[in-house]
């Protein structure tokens, strides 16, 4: 009898405990996501309606993927990774397949991810064989004691943790190859041989999607807030066309192109990386929020419109806070961008004059 009573008591306490802990669950935040697909001289006049529609569709697909993860109660990290993987596979964007070429004719991919809850981070630079650099950045964060791996070592680690490896020509697109050739011709620099395994050069007149992208835009980034109130940020890029000497931009540098902390905000940047590194753009925005109590939009504008512009840096950021403030700010004619918060309508923009 006594033991039956004890069992009954234990069961009641457990049930009560789970009700109480459910009641205390932090799953009462409204989820939100903001993403970018690069900033630059994006003019209506230089984009066909067909091209514009494809860009908007690519952005929407990634936004929906992140929203679907968050709506099911998934983590901000999972949302960031899911959306960026799609953008890395989309040849329109300068990340994964569709990345720009370095001067030696290779695609050198950079990516970073940061978890605002734990402030753990993972980053990779000059990856050439891993299909999804963002997943590799996450593996560095979760499965290694390090924050940043580069070059062949980073690809070797990817293989070690069973991430999909592809031949370098997987990342090849005709359009980015033309951009490199154009750039090198302008400089009077030697043109490297067409990469091994790349498709034969087209003999037909090329469509918009194969014409050179002289503006070099297309880096991708996502920031997300989940129902537990945790923020995360991720960025993935091929860097800048014709880069040399294993140049690394801001995207994989924690605090420059990517940053997330539940104490302040999550940021992903795009633009000419050298300026973003000098200003530690992402961390500076979050520091203004954290230490000065600035509204997120004001902090983003302060850094992008004033400080970055003052040193002639071009580009933009997307950002969000754990309390649900969403922002973007860019000082270029355009930035591929989108945002949505739980219960709200998705907003997608390309040109400066859009809301
Ligand atoms: N920020 C990237 C880099 O400098 C490029 C870009 O965002 O367009 O590598």
PDB file of N, CA and C in Angstrom, residues 1 4 26 145 180 193 255 319:
ATOM      1  N   UNK A   1       0.836  -1.210   0.000  1.00  0.00           N
ATOM      2  CA  UNK A   1       0.000   0.000   0.000  1.00  0.00           C
ATOM      3  C   UNK A   1       0.872   1.262   0.000  1.00  0.00           C
ATOM      4  N   UNK A   4       2.604   1.663  -3.250  1.00  0.00           N
ATOM      5  CA  UNK A   4       1.674   2.129  -4.286  1.00  0.00           C
ATOM      6  C   UNK A   4       1.460   3.642  -4.171  1.00  0.00           C
ATOM      7  N   UNK A  26      10.052  28.625 -22.614  1.00  0.00           N
ATOM      8  CA  UNK A  26      10.292  29.931 -23.227  1.00  0.00           C
ATOM      9  C   UNK A  26       9.747  29.970 -24.650  1.00  0.00           C
ATOM     10  N   UNK A 145      37.000  21.443 -31.895  1.00  0.00           N
ATOM     11  CA  UNK A 145      37.241  22.404 -30.809  1.00  0.00           C
ATOM     12  C   UNK A 145      37.576  23.800 -31.329  1.00  0.00           C
ATOM     13  N   UNK A 180      34.820  36.647 -64.741  1.00  0.00           N
ATOM     14  CA  UNK A 180      36.253  36.584 -64.440  1.00  0.00           C
ATOM     15  C   UNK A 180      37.063  36.975 -65.673  1.00  0.00           C
ATOM     16  N   UNK A 193      43.251  28.699 -67.684  1.00  0.00           N
ATOM     17  CA  UNK A 193      42.474  27.775 -68.518  1.00  0.00           C
ATOM     18  C   UNK A 193      41.104  27.506 -67.903  1.00  0.00           C
ATOM     19  N   UNK A 255      32.191  38.605 -36.238  1.00  0.00           N
ATOM     20  CA  UNK A 255      32.246  40.002 -35.789  1.00  0.00           C
ATOM     21  C   UNK A 255      32.313  40.978 -36.949  1.00  0.00           C
ATOM     22  N   UNK A 319      19.576  42.177 -40.025  1.00  0.00           N
ATOM     23  CA  UNK A 319      19.770  41.959 -38.587  1.00  0.00           C
ATOM     24  C   UNK A 319      18.447  41.703 -37.891  1.00  0.00           C
TER      25      UNK A 319
END
